[in-house]
Short mmCIF file of C-alpha atoms in Angstrom, two decimals:
data_model
loop_
_atom_site.label_atom_id
_atom_site.label_comp_id
_atom_site.label_asym_id
_atom_site.label_seq_id
_atom_site.Cartn_x
_atom_site.Cartn_y
_atom_site.Cartn_z
CA MET A 1 125.31 118.24 107.52
CA PHE A 2 127.43 118.12 104.21
CA SER A 3 130.40 116.67 104.22
CA PHE A 4 133.34 119.19 105.86
CA CYS A 5 136.21 117.39 103.83
CA ARG A 6 134.29 117.48 100.32
CA LEU A 7 134.13 121.57 101.33
CA PHE A 8 137.97 121.97 102.25
CA THR A 9 138.66 120.34 98.84
CA ILE A 10 136.53 122.84 96.82
CA LEU A 11 137.92 125.75 99.11
CA LEU A 12 141.45 124.17 98.11
CA VAL A 13 140.53 124.40 94.20
CA ALA A 14 138.98 127.69 94.92
CA PHE A 15 142.15 129.12 96.18
CA ARG A 16 144.18 127.22 93.64
CA TYR A 17 142.20 128.96 90.46
CA ARG A 18 141.97 132.53 92.65
CA LEU A 19 138.34 132.30 92.80
CA ASP A 20 138.22 134.26 95.67
CA GLU A 21 139.28 137.40 93.31
CA LEU A 22 136.34 136.50 91.22
CA VAL A 23 133.90 136.55 93.86
CA LEU A 24 134.84 139.62 95.62
CA SER A 25 135.49 141.75 92.15
CA SER A 26 131.89 141.13 91.59
CA ILE A 27 130.38 142.52 94.44
CA ARG A 28 129.93 146.26 94.49
CA HIS A 29 130.59 146.84 98.25
CA PRO A 30 133.57 149.04 100.31
CA TRP A 31 134.86 146.53 101.94
CA ALA A 32 134.85 144.15 99.02
CA SER A 33 137.06 146.45 97.17
CA ARG A 34 139.52 146.71 99.80
CA LEU A 35 139.65 143.17 100.75
CA LEU A 36 140.13 142.54 97.22
CA ARG A 37 143.26 144.91 96.86
CA LEU A 38 144.31 142.67 99.83
CA VAL A 39 144.37 139.23 98.23
CA ARG A 40 145.66 140.31 95.01
CA LEU A 41 149.00 141.58 96.78
CA GLY A 42 151.60 139.50 94.95
CA ARG A 43 149.09 137.11 93.31
CA ALA A 44 147.71 138.81 90.43
CA PRO A 45 145.71 136.34 88.34
CA THR A 46 147.67 135.26 84.99
CA LEU A 47 144.19 133.86 83.41
CA PRO A 48 140.83 135.39 82.95
CA ARG A 49 138.06 134.71 85.36
CA GLY A 50 136.51 132.68 82.85
CA VAL A 51 139.05 130.71 81.83
CA ARG A 52 139.79 130.23 85.79
CA LEU A 53 136.22 129.39 86.88
CA ARG A 54 136.18 126.40 84.24
CA LEU A 55 139.18 124.84 85.14
CA ALA A 56 138.52 124.77 88.49
CA LEU A 57 134.65 123.33 87.83
CA GLU A 58 136.69 120.61 85.68
CA SER A 59 138.81 120.01 88.87
CA LEU A 60 135.91 119.18 90.94
CA GLY A 61 134.46 116.58 89.17
CA PRO A 62 131.55 115.63 86.95
CA ILE A 63 128.95 117.18 88.77
CA PHE A 64 130.42 120.34 88.83
CA VAL A 65 131.13 120.13 85.33
CA LYS A 66 127.28 119.32 84.80
CA PHE A 67 126.38 122.45 87.03
CA GLY A 68 128.83 124.54 85.02
CA GLN A 69 127.08 123.46 81.70
CA VAL A 70 123.64 124.46 83.08
CA LEU A 71 124.62 127.92 84.24
CA SER A 72 126.10 128.99 81.10
CA THR A 73 122.41 128.72 79.85
CA ARG A 74 121.58 131.85 82.49
CA ARG A 75 123.14 134.43 80.06
CA ASP A 76 120.89 136.51 81.75
CA LEU A 77 122.40 136.31 85.02
CA ILE A 78 126.21 136.11 84.61
CA PRO A 79 128.80 137.99 82.81
CA LEU A 80 128.89 136.86 79.06
CA ASP A 81 132.57 135.96 78.86
CA ILE A 82 132.12 133.54 82.02
CA ALA A 83 129.16 132.23 80.39
CA GLU A 84 131.24 131.60 77.12
CA GLN A 85 133.90 129.64 78.77
CA LEU A 86 131.58 127.30 80.61
CA ALA A 87 129.92 126.58 77.41
CA LEU A 88 132.97 124.99 76.95
CA LEU A 89 133.02 122.51 79.48
CA GLN A 90 132.76 118.82 78.11
CA ASP A 91 131.79 115.48 80.02
CA ARG A 92 135.74 114.25 79.75
CA VAL A 93 134.92 111.94 81.91
CA PRO A 94 136.80 108.74 82.71
CA PRO A 95 134.67 105.30 82.06
CA PHE A 96 133.62 103.15 84.67
CA PRO A 97 134.33 99.90 84.87
CA SER A 98 132.51 97.62 82.20
CA GLU A 99 131.44 94.84 85.06
CA VAL A 100 129.48 97.49 87.13
CA ALA A 101 127.96 98.46 84.11
CA ALA A 102 126.84 94.45 82.94
CA ALA A 103 125.80 94.46 86.55
CA THR A 104 123.56 97.57 86.64
CA ILE A 105 122.08 96.17 83.19
CA GLU A 106 121.70 92.91 84.77
CA LYS A 107 119.66 94.32 88.18
CA ALA A 108 117.62 97.12 86.15
CA LEU A 109 116.58 94.02 83.15
CA GLY A 110 116.67 90.86 85.28
CA ALA A 111 119.91 88.97 82.77
CA PRO A 112 123.11 89.79 82.58
CA PRO A 113 123.94 91.70 79.09
CA GLN A 114 125.37 88.50 77.11
CA GLN A 115 122.09 86.95 77.49
CA LEU A 116 119.89 89.60 76.65
CA PHE A 117 122.20 90.50 73.32
CA LYS A 118 123.26 88.73 70.79
CA GLN A 119 126.68 90.79 70.96
CA PHE A 120 127.30 93.08 73.71
CA ASP A 121 130.77 95.25 73.76
CA MET A 122 132.19 95.67 77.06
CA GLN A 123 134.31 98.50 75.99
CA PRO A 124 132.22 101.73 76.51
CA ILE A 125 132.36 103.70 73.13
CA ALA A 126 131.32 106.79 74.74
CA SER A 127 131.65 108.41 78.53
CA ALA A 128 129.97 111.46 80.05
CA SER A 129 129.32 112.56 83.63
CA ILE A 130 125.92 110.84 83.87
CA ALA A 131 126.07 107.47 82.08
CA GLN A 132 128.16 105.37 79.19
CA VAL A 133 127.25 104.06 76.21
CA HIS A 134 128.39 100.28 74.83
CA PHE A 135 126.99 99.12 71.70
CA ALA A 136 125.10 95.73 71.10
CA GLN A 137 123.19 93.85 69.07
CA LEU A 138 119.66 91.69 69.65
CA HIS A 139 118.75 88.53 68.91
CA ASP A 140 116.77 89.93 65.71
CA GLY A 141 120.22 91.01 64.41
CA ARG A 142 119.06 94.71 64.88
CA GLU A 143 122.17 96.96 66.07
CA VAL A 144 121.39 99.02 69.71
CA ALA A 145 123.30 101.48 71.78
CA VAL A 146 122.69 100.86 75.17
CA LYS A 147 123.27 103.84 77.70
CA VAL A 148 123.99 102.69 81.22
CA LEU A 149 123.90 105.10 84.43
CA ARG A 150 126.91 106.04 86.14
CA PRO A 151 126.63 104.13 89.67
CA GLY A 152 126.33 105.96 92.61
CA MET A 153 125.13 108.92 91.13
CA HIS A 154 122.15 109.52 93.34
CA GLU A 155 124.20 110.05 96.40
CA VAL A 156 126.56 111.75 94.53
CA ILE A 157 124.25 114.37 93.69
CA PHE A 158 122.73 114.94 96.94
CA LYS A 159 125.80 115.48 98.86
CA ASP A 160 126.96 118.15 96.14
CA LEU A 161 123.83 119.61 95.79
CA ARG A 162 123.19 120.11 99.48
CA LEU A 163 126.72 121.57 99.48
CA MET A 164 125.79 124.17 96.65
CA ARG A 165 122.24 125.32 98.54
CA ALA A 166 124.54 126.43 101.46
CA ILE A 167 126.61 128.14 99.13
CA ALA A 168 124.06 129.64 97.36
CA GLY A 169 122.34 130.93 100.52
CA LEU A 170 125.99 132.69 101.47
CA VAL A 171 126.06 134.24 98.23
CA GLU A 172 122.51 135.86 98.73
CA ARG A 173 123.27 137.16 101.79
CA LEU A 174 126.27 138.86 100.85
CA GLY A 175 124.40 141.82 98.93
CA ALA A 176 122.22 142.94 96.64
CA ASP A 177 124.45 141.68 93.82
CA GLY A 178 124.30 138.24 95.46
CA ARG A 179 120.68 138.44 95.17
CA ARG A 180 120.23 139.41 91.73
CA LEU A 181 122.38 136.53 90.46
CA LYS A 182 119.63 134.64 91.79
CA PRO A 183 121.80 131.49 93.08
CA ARG A 184 119.44 129.44 95.12
CA GLU A 185 117.08 129.76 91.63
CA VAL A 186 120.08 128.52 90.12
CA VAL A 187 121.00 125.74 92.06
CA ALA A 188 117.22 124.35 92.08
CA GLU A 189 116.97 124.57 88.00
CA PHE A 190 120.47 122.55 87.78
CA ASP A 191 118.89 120.15 90.62
CA LYS A 192 115.57 119.77 88.46
CA TYR A 193 117.95 119.00 85.28
CA LEU A 194 119.79 116.35 86.63
CA ASN A 195 116.91 114.48 88.25
CA ASP A 196 115.61 114.52 84.84
CA GLU A 197 118.81 113.46 83.07
CA LEU A 198 119.15 110.43 86.04
CA ASP A 199 116.05 109.12 85.31
CA LEU A 200 116.76 107.36 81.59
CA ILE A 201 112.88 106.19 80.83
CA ARG A 202 112.20 110.21 80.95
CA GLU A 203 115.22 110.56 78.16
CA ALA A 204 113.86 107.24 76.38
CA SER A 205 110.01 108.87 76.51
CA ASN A 206 111.49 112.07 75.21
CA CYS A 207 113.49 110.26 72.51
CA SER A 208 110.04 108.61 71.41
CA GLN A 209 107.73 111.76 71.29
CA LEU A 210 110.77 113.34 69.23
CA ARG A 211 110.77 110.89 66.91
CA ARG A 212 106.84 110.18 66.67
CA ASN A 213 107.18 114.10 65.92
CA PHE A 214 109.53 114.04 63.13
CA SER A 215 108.04 110.42 61.53
CA MET A 216 104.30 111.84 60.82
CA GLU A 217 105.08 113.25 57.18
CA LYS A 218 107.29 112.51 54.78
CA GLU A 219 108.55 116.18 54.45
CA ARG A 220 109.55 116.19 58.51
CA ALA A 221 110.82 112.66 58.24
CA GLU A 222 113.70 113.97 55.51
CA LEU A 223 114.71 116.54 57.75
CA LEU A 224 115.49 114.49 60.90
CA ILE A 225 116.56 111.04 61.98
CA VAL A 226 115.73 109.80 65.65
CA PRO A 227 116.75 106.40 67.05
CA GLU A 228 113.75 103.86 67.71
CA VAL A 229 113.12 102.96 71.52
CA ILE A 230 113.54 99.60 72.08
CA TRP A 231 111.67 99.62 75.25
CA GLU A 232 111.75 95.91 76.55
CA TYR A 233 115.66 96.69 77.26
CA CYS A 234 114.76 100.26 79.27
CA ALA A 235 114.75 100.87 82.46
CA SER A 236 115.24 103.83 84.97
CA SER A 237 119.20 103.06 84.94
CA VAL A 238 119.10 101.70 81.17
CA PHE A 239 118.41 103.21 78.35
CA THR A 240 118.83 101.12 74.39
CA MET A 241 117.62 102.63 71.68
CA GLU A 242 118.42 101.78 67.61
CA ARG A 243 121.84 102.79 66.76
CA MET A 244 122.95 105.22 64.59
CA LYS A 245 125.64 105.84 62.31
CA GLY A 246 126.64 109.17 60.93
CA ILE A 247 129.45 112.01 60.92
CA PRO A 248 129.35 114.51 64.06
CA VAL A 249 127.98 117.85 62.65
CA ASN A 250 131.21 119.70 63.36
CA GLN A 251 133.77 117.74 61.35
CA ILE A 252 133.17 119.63 58.46
CA ASP A 253 135.89 117.99 56.09
CA ARG A 254 134.51 114.70 56.30
CA LEU A 255 130.94 116.03 55.63
CA ARG A 256 132.39 117.58 52.37
CA ALA A 257 134.60 114.49 51.55
CA ALA A 258 130.91 113.07 51.66
CA ASN A 259 129.11 114.94 49.35
CA VAL A 260 127.28 116.78 51.91
CA ASP A 261 125.60 119.90 50.39
CA MET A 262 126.22 122.13 53.14
CA LYS A 263 124.63 125.30 52.56
CA ASP A 264 121.75 122.98 52.37
CA LEU A 265 122.55 121.61 55.69
CA ALA A 266 122.73 124.85 57.50
CA ARG A 267 119.46 125.65 56.16
CA LYS A 268 117.71 122.14 57.29
CA GLY A 269 119.25 122.94 60.92
CA VAL A 270 117.12 126.45 61.29
CA GLU A 271 114.00 124.70 59.75
CA ILE A 272 114.45 121.69 62.41
CA PHE A 273 114.65 124.36 65.16
CA PHE A 274 111.88 126.19 64.00
CA THR A 275 109.61 123.15 63.50
CA GLN A 276 110.14 121.99 67.06
CA VAL A 277 109.87 125.22 68.27
CA PHE A 278 106.66 126.41 66.89
CA THR A 279 104.86 123.18 65.25
CA ASP A 280 105.81 121.01 68.17
CA GLY A 281 106.42 123.24 71.57
CA PHE A 282 108.45 120.25 72.11
CA PHE A 283 112.58 120.95 71.28
CA HIS A 284 115.81 118.97 71.80
CA ALA A 285 117.37 121.66 74.03
CA ASP A 286 121.18 119.98 74.37
CA MET A 287 122.08 120.70 70.52
CA HIS A 288 125.85 120.96 70.94
CA PRO A 289 128.12 119.00 68.13
CA GLY A 290 128.71 116.07 69.83
CA ASN A 291 125.00 115.06 69.92
CA ILE A 292 124.08 116.00 66.46
CA TYR A 293 125.36 113.70 63.37
CA VAL A 294 124.52 113.92 59.92
CA SER A 295 124.18 110.84 57.85
CA ASP A 296 126.46 109.83 55.31
CA ALA A 297 124.25 106.42 54.13
CA PRO A 298 123.39 107.03 50.26
CA GLU A 299 119.64 106.94 51.15
CA THR A 300 119.59 109.30 53.98
CA LEU A 301 122.55 111.32 52.77
CA GLY A 302 122.36 114.67 54.50
CA ARG A 303 119.88 113.86 56.70
CA TYR A 304 120.60 115.12 60.79
CA ILE A 305 120.66 112.51 63.67
CA ALA A 306 119.54 113.32 66.99
CA LEU A 307 120.99 112.13 70.10
CA ASP A 308 121.12 112.48 73.70
CA PHE A 309 117.48 113.01 74.99
CA GLY A 310 117.91 113.86 78.45
CA ILE A 311 117.41 118.14 78.15
CA VAL A 312 114.28 119.06 76.18
CA GLY A 313 111.96 122.43 76.38
CA SER A 314 108.38 122.63 76.06
CA LEU A 315 106.14 125.81 75.13
CA SER A 316 102.77 126.57 75.36
CA GLU A 317 100.72 127.86 73.12
CA PHE A 318 100.89 131.11 74.76
CA ASP A 319 104.44 130.80 74.29
CA LYS A 320 104.52 129.59 70.84
CA ASN A 321 102.42 132.96 70.00
CA TYR A 322 104.28 135.13 71.96
CA LEU A 323 108.09 134.25 70.42
CA ALA A 324 106.39 134.11 67.12
CA GLN A 325 104.65 137.69 66.97
CA ASN A 326 108.18 138.61 69.03
CA PHE A 327 110.17 137.32 66.02
CA LEU A 328 108.43 138.77 63.32
CA ALA A 329 108.27 142.30 64.93
CA PHE A 330 111.76 142.07 65.03
CA PHE A 331 112.07 141.10 61.64
CA ARG A 332 110.08 144.19 60.47
CA ARG A 333 111.42 146.56 62.88
CA ASP A 334 108.06 147.09 64.54
CA TYR A 335 109.85 147.68 67.87
CA ARG A 336 106.65 149.30 69.39
CA ARG A 337 105.18 145.92 68.56
CA VAL A 338 107.86 144.14 70.65
CA ALA A 339 107.12 146.61 73.80
CA GLN A 340 103.26 145.81 73.63
CA LEU A 341 104.02 142.33 73.74
CA HIS A 342 106.37 142.25 76.55
CA ILE A 343 103.20 144.07 78.57
CA GLU A 344 100.56 142.47 76.94
CA SER A 345 102.37 139.14 78.31
CA GLY A 346 102.90 140.42 82.06
CA TRP A 347 106.07 139.36 82.07
CA VAL A 348 106.85 143.52 82.37
CA PRO A 349 104.89 145.43 85.18
CA PRO A 350 101.49 146.72 84.27
CA GLN A 351 102.84 150.74 84.85
CA THR A 352 105.70 150.13 82.54
CA ARG A 353 105.67 153.19 79.55
CA GLU A 354 105.09 151.77 76.32
CA GLU A 355 107.15 154.14 74.53
CA GLU A 356 110.42 153.63 77.34
CA LEU A 357 110.57 150.29 76.30
CA GLU A 358 110.02 150.80 72.81
CA GLY A 359 113.38 153.04 73.04
CA ALA A 360 115.30 150.16 74.58
CA VAL A 361 114.42 147.59 72.43
CA ARG A 362 114.79 149.92 69.46
CA ALA A 363 118.47 150.81 70.88
CA VAL A 364 119.04 146.72 71.51
CA CYS A 365 117.90 145.73 67.82
CA GLU A 366 118.66 148.90 65.20
CA PRO A 367 122.42 148.28 65.23
CA TYR A 368 122.48 144.97 64.08
CA PHE A 369 120.20 145.76 61.17
CA ASP A 370 122.81 147.87 59.74
CA ARG A 371 125.34 145.48 59.59
CA PRO A 372 125.87 142.70 56.72
CA LEU A 373 123.42 139.85 57.12
CA SER A 374 126.49 137.47 57.93
CA GLU A 375 127.20 139.19 60.66
CA ILE A 376 124.15 139.64 62.29
CA SER A 377 123.40 136.89 65.40
CA LEU A 378 119.96 136.43 66.10
CA GLY A 379 121.01 134.65 69.55
CA GLN A 380 122.97 137.82 70.46
CA VAL A 381 120.04 140.38 69.95
CA LEU A 382 117.50 138.05 72.35
CA LEU A 383 120.73 137.92 74.94
CA ARG A 384 120.97 141.81 74.80
CA LEU A 385 117.34 142.03 75.30
CA PHE A 386 117.30 139.53 78.04
CA GLN A 387 120.08 142.00 79.28
CA THR A 388 118.15 145.36 78.68
CA SER A 389 115.21 143.88 80.00
CA ARG A 390 116.85 144.08 83.77
CA ARG A 391 115.89 147.38 83.86
CA PHE A 392 112.45 147.38 83.43
CA ASN A 393 112.39 144.42 85.89
CA VAL A 394 111.16 141.72 83.22
CA GLU A 395 110.47 138.13 84.63
CA ILE A 396 112.95 135.52 82.60
CA GLN A 397 110.98 132.87 81.87
CA PRO A 398 113.15 129.56 82.42
CA GLN A 399 111.68 127.56 79.29
CA LEU A 400 112.58 130.68 77.26
CA VAL A 401 116.41 130.99 78.59
CA LEU A 402 116.35 127.14 77.52
CA LEU A 403 115.36 127.87 74.21
CA GLN A 404 117.72 130.77 73.80
CA LYS A 405 120.46 128.69 74.56
CA THR A 406 119.82 126.95 72.06
CA LEU A 407 119.28 129.01 69.35
CA LEU A 408 122.70 130.25 70.17
CA ASN A 409 123.77 126.73 69.61
CA VAL A 410 121.67 126.32 66.36
CA GLU A 411 123.08 129.65 64.66
CA GLY A 412 126.91 128.76 65.80
CA MET A 413 126.31 125.10 64.13
CA GLY A 414 124.69 126.89 61.18
CA ARG A 415 127.47 129.19 60.54
CA ASP A 416 129.99 126.62 61.00
CA LEU A 417 128.27 124.91 58.27
CA ASP A 418 127.72 127.50 55.81
CA PRO A 419 129.57 131.15 56.99
CA GLU A 420 127.21 133.09 54.84
CA LEU A 421 123.97 131.61 56.62
CA ASP A 422 121.39 134.57 57.22
CA LEU A 423 119.33 132.94 60.23
CA TRP A 424 117.18 136.31 59.93
CA ASP A 425 115.88 135.53 55.89
CA THR A 426 115.79 131.91 56.76
CA ALA A 427 113.53 131.95 59.32
CA LYS A 428 111.16 134.71 58.59
CA PRO A 429 109.26 132.79 55.90
CA TYR A 430 108.55 130.00 58.01
CA LEU A 431 107.60 132.65 60.60
CA GLU A 432 104.89 134.29 58.47
CA LYS A 433 103.29 130.82 56.97
CA TRP A 434 103.44 129.81 60.58
CA MET A 435 101.54 132.58 61.53
CA TYR A 436 99.30 132.42 58.26
CA GLN A 437 98.02 128.80 59.43
CA ARG A 438 97.70 129.83 62.99
CA ILE A 439 95.17 132.87 62.43
CA GLY A 440 94.07 132.15 58.71
CA PRO A 441 91.34 129.88 57.40
CA SER A 442 93.58 126.77 57.45
CA GLY A 443 94.30 127.55 61.15
CA LEU A 444 90.57 128.08 61.90
CA TYR A 445 89.75 124.46 60.47
CA GLN A 446 92.51 122.86 62.21
CA ARG A 447 90.62 123.96 65.55
CA LEU A 448 87.41 122.92 64.52
CA ARG A 449 88.91 119.05 63.74
CA GLN A 450 90.76 119.37 67.32
CA GLU A 451 87.45 120.79 68.76
CA ALA A 452 84.73 118.26 66.69
CA GLY A 453 85.41 115.07 69.13
CA GLN A 454 84.40 116.95 72.27
CA TRP A 455 81.47 118.86 70.25
CA ALA A 456 80.18 115.78 69.11
CA GLN A 457 80.07 114.17 72.95
CA ILE A 458 77.98 117.57 74.01
CA LEU A 459 75.50 118.16 70.86
CA PRO A 460 73.54 115.09 71.54
CA GLN A 461 73.07 116.21 75.41
CA LEU A 462 72.06 119.62 74.81
CA PRO A 463 68.41 119.09 75.00
CA ARG A 464 68.57 116.93 78.18
CA LEU A 465 70.81 119.74 79.83
CA VAL A 466 69.04 122.61 78.69
CA HIS A 467 65.36 120.93 79.81
CA ALA A 468 67.46 119.75 83.31
CA ASN A 469 68.38 122.79 84.02
CA LEU A 470 65.32 124.51 83.59
CA ASP A 471 63.28 122.34 85.45
CA ARG A 472 65.52 123.36 88.47
CA PRO A 473 63.43 124.60 91.42
CA ASP A 474 65.43 127.62 91.43
CA THR A 475 65.89 127.97 87.57
CA ARG A 476 61.68 127.71 88.06
CA GLN A 477 61.60 130.46 90.54
CA ALA A 478 63.84 132.86 88.08
CA LEU A 479 61.94 131.99 85.08
CA ASN A 480 58.06 132.49 86.86
CA GLN A 481 60.16 135.79 88.39
CA GLU A 482 61.17 136.75 84.89
CA ILE A 483 57.97 136.17 83.34
CA LYS A 484 55.62 137.59 86.13
CA LEU A 485 58.06 141.14 85.26
CA LEU A 486 57.32 140.59 81.64
CA ARG A 487 53.81 140.75 82.41
CA GLN A 488 53.83 143.62 84.36
CA SER A 489 55.95 145.47 81.45
CA GLN A 490 52.96 144.49 79.01
CA GLN A 491 50.64 145.76 81.20
CA GLN A 492 52.94 149.46 81.35
CA THR A 493 52.84 148.67 77.57
CA ASN A 494 49.13 148.37 76.74
CA LYS A 495 48.37 151.19 79.21
CA LEU A 496 51.12 153.54 77.31
CA LEU A 497 50.05 151.96 73.91
CA THR A 498 46.25 153.13 75.11
CA VAL A 499 46.90 156.24 75.96
CA LEU A 500 49.24 157.60 73.14
CA CYS A 501 46.15 155.70 70.74
CA ALA A 502 43.65 158.14 71.90
CA VAL A 503 45.96 161.02 71.83
CA LEU A 504 46.41 160.54 68.21
CA ALA A 505 42.86 159.94 67.72
CA VAL A 506 41.50 163.34 69.17
CA ALA A 507 44.76 165.15 67.64
CA LEU A 508 43.67 163.24 63.73
CA GLY A 509 39.86 164.40 64.79
CA VAL A 510 41.18 167.73 65.88
CA ALA A 511 43.10 168.24 62.20
CA ILE A 512 40.13 166.62 60.44
CA TRP A 513 38.00 169.06 62.03
CA ALA A 514 39.94 172.29 60.98
CA LEU A 515 40.38 171.28 57.35
CA VAL A 516 36.37 170.58 57.07
CA GLY A 517 35.87 174.06 59.02
CA ARG A 518 37.83 175.72 55.92
#
């Protein structure tokens, strides 16, 4: 059973911020309307509903703050005004005692930090709902950042998640509107995110993968810097990485003072995003300004620096092809193709009428093309498409929702750096080049190279496999039957040819006799 004291605290906070009014106003039912009028007597809310929900979650603590952050990504399920307020939630959490952090490090790595490191700053540099970060120096002189999991998180999360599941089940039973919001699905998604973030080894592996992706080619290495993972000092509760120095991407004045080219920086941000999504199928999915820095060192000036790898997204080859073709169809205003892609993907029922879906997509996209390019938001177009797709029973894929949330972050960040950024114009050449590489000669060559290893193993075995297959009793029996049928067919054909030859001979003889007789 969940804690009734915790439930009572939640009810008090809900009453304080008038969340009862928010819930009742969202239910379309006569009794809900009458009850709403009753609870509003003398207590009309003074703050917008999104602001009240954000303040309530901040009051309830770090787990509910994290839940609000995850909920803000589900803009296909919740109203836009609430989603925008929840996106403002920040992990403003007091640090836990440094002695506790040191004890966690000692338990995880087998020695106290004073022994493991040449120098360890007991004062944390940053503190969030899940972990806090300390700077340190290795014995070989390298500067590192040590991320330490907040103690007792598993127990706290287990209790709060149990309570959230109970509340989600209650909301679902309220009616069709409650079921449409899919509260239990949202809580399950939150559970997955939290469990991923609570395992710092998983975050370290995400960091290592992203670093490898952007280190393979010089051109890509000049776009993004990812810290090196110090695996000897990593555990499920401790993550040690190379220390990164730079300027937070939202500190525009400092970036200009460092002579960073803002337009180029905005363009590179878009290129990094599309490279992660379409080339790698693996992308940093928490790209808010607190996690993205810009290098101000002379040798790497203007390069992005990625931090915090707890939430990443991944896409299959099918997802990548589907998304790329959709984006290109948008750019070309080919709304029929967009509708066809939705139907071909199986994300809408097969009986969906193509022309109806095309009309709905046109109604979403066409108004944006008539605006100045600086006012067009690709993220908002996708959001409107998600909302429109409800009437066609489109199944929104979780990985695409995460992608849409990240795209909104990237677009907002890019517009802050360069208000004239044209995301459409920046992305279109990249996507066209990517599609050509996928379906053109170079794409065929790359796929042949990928399969060459398998072919090298299979080709030498083909004669033996063919012989073994032909030598099987059932195969021999089938071949004998086929040979028997072929012989019968040949005999019939020979008879037919004999008759035809006789007929032709007779006809030829008659023709010659007729000619001679004349």
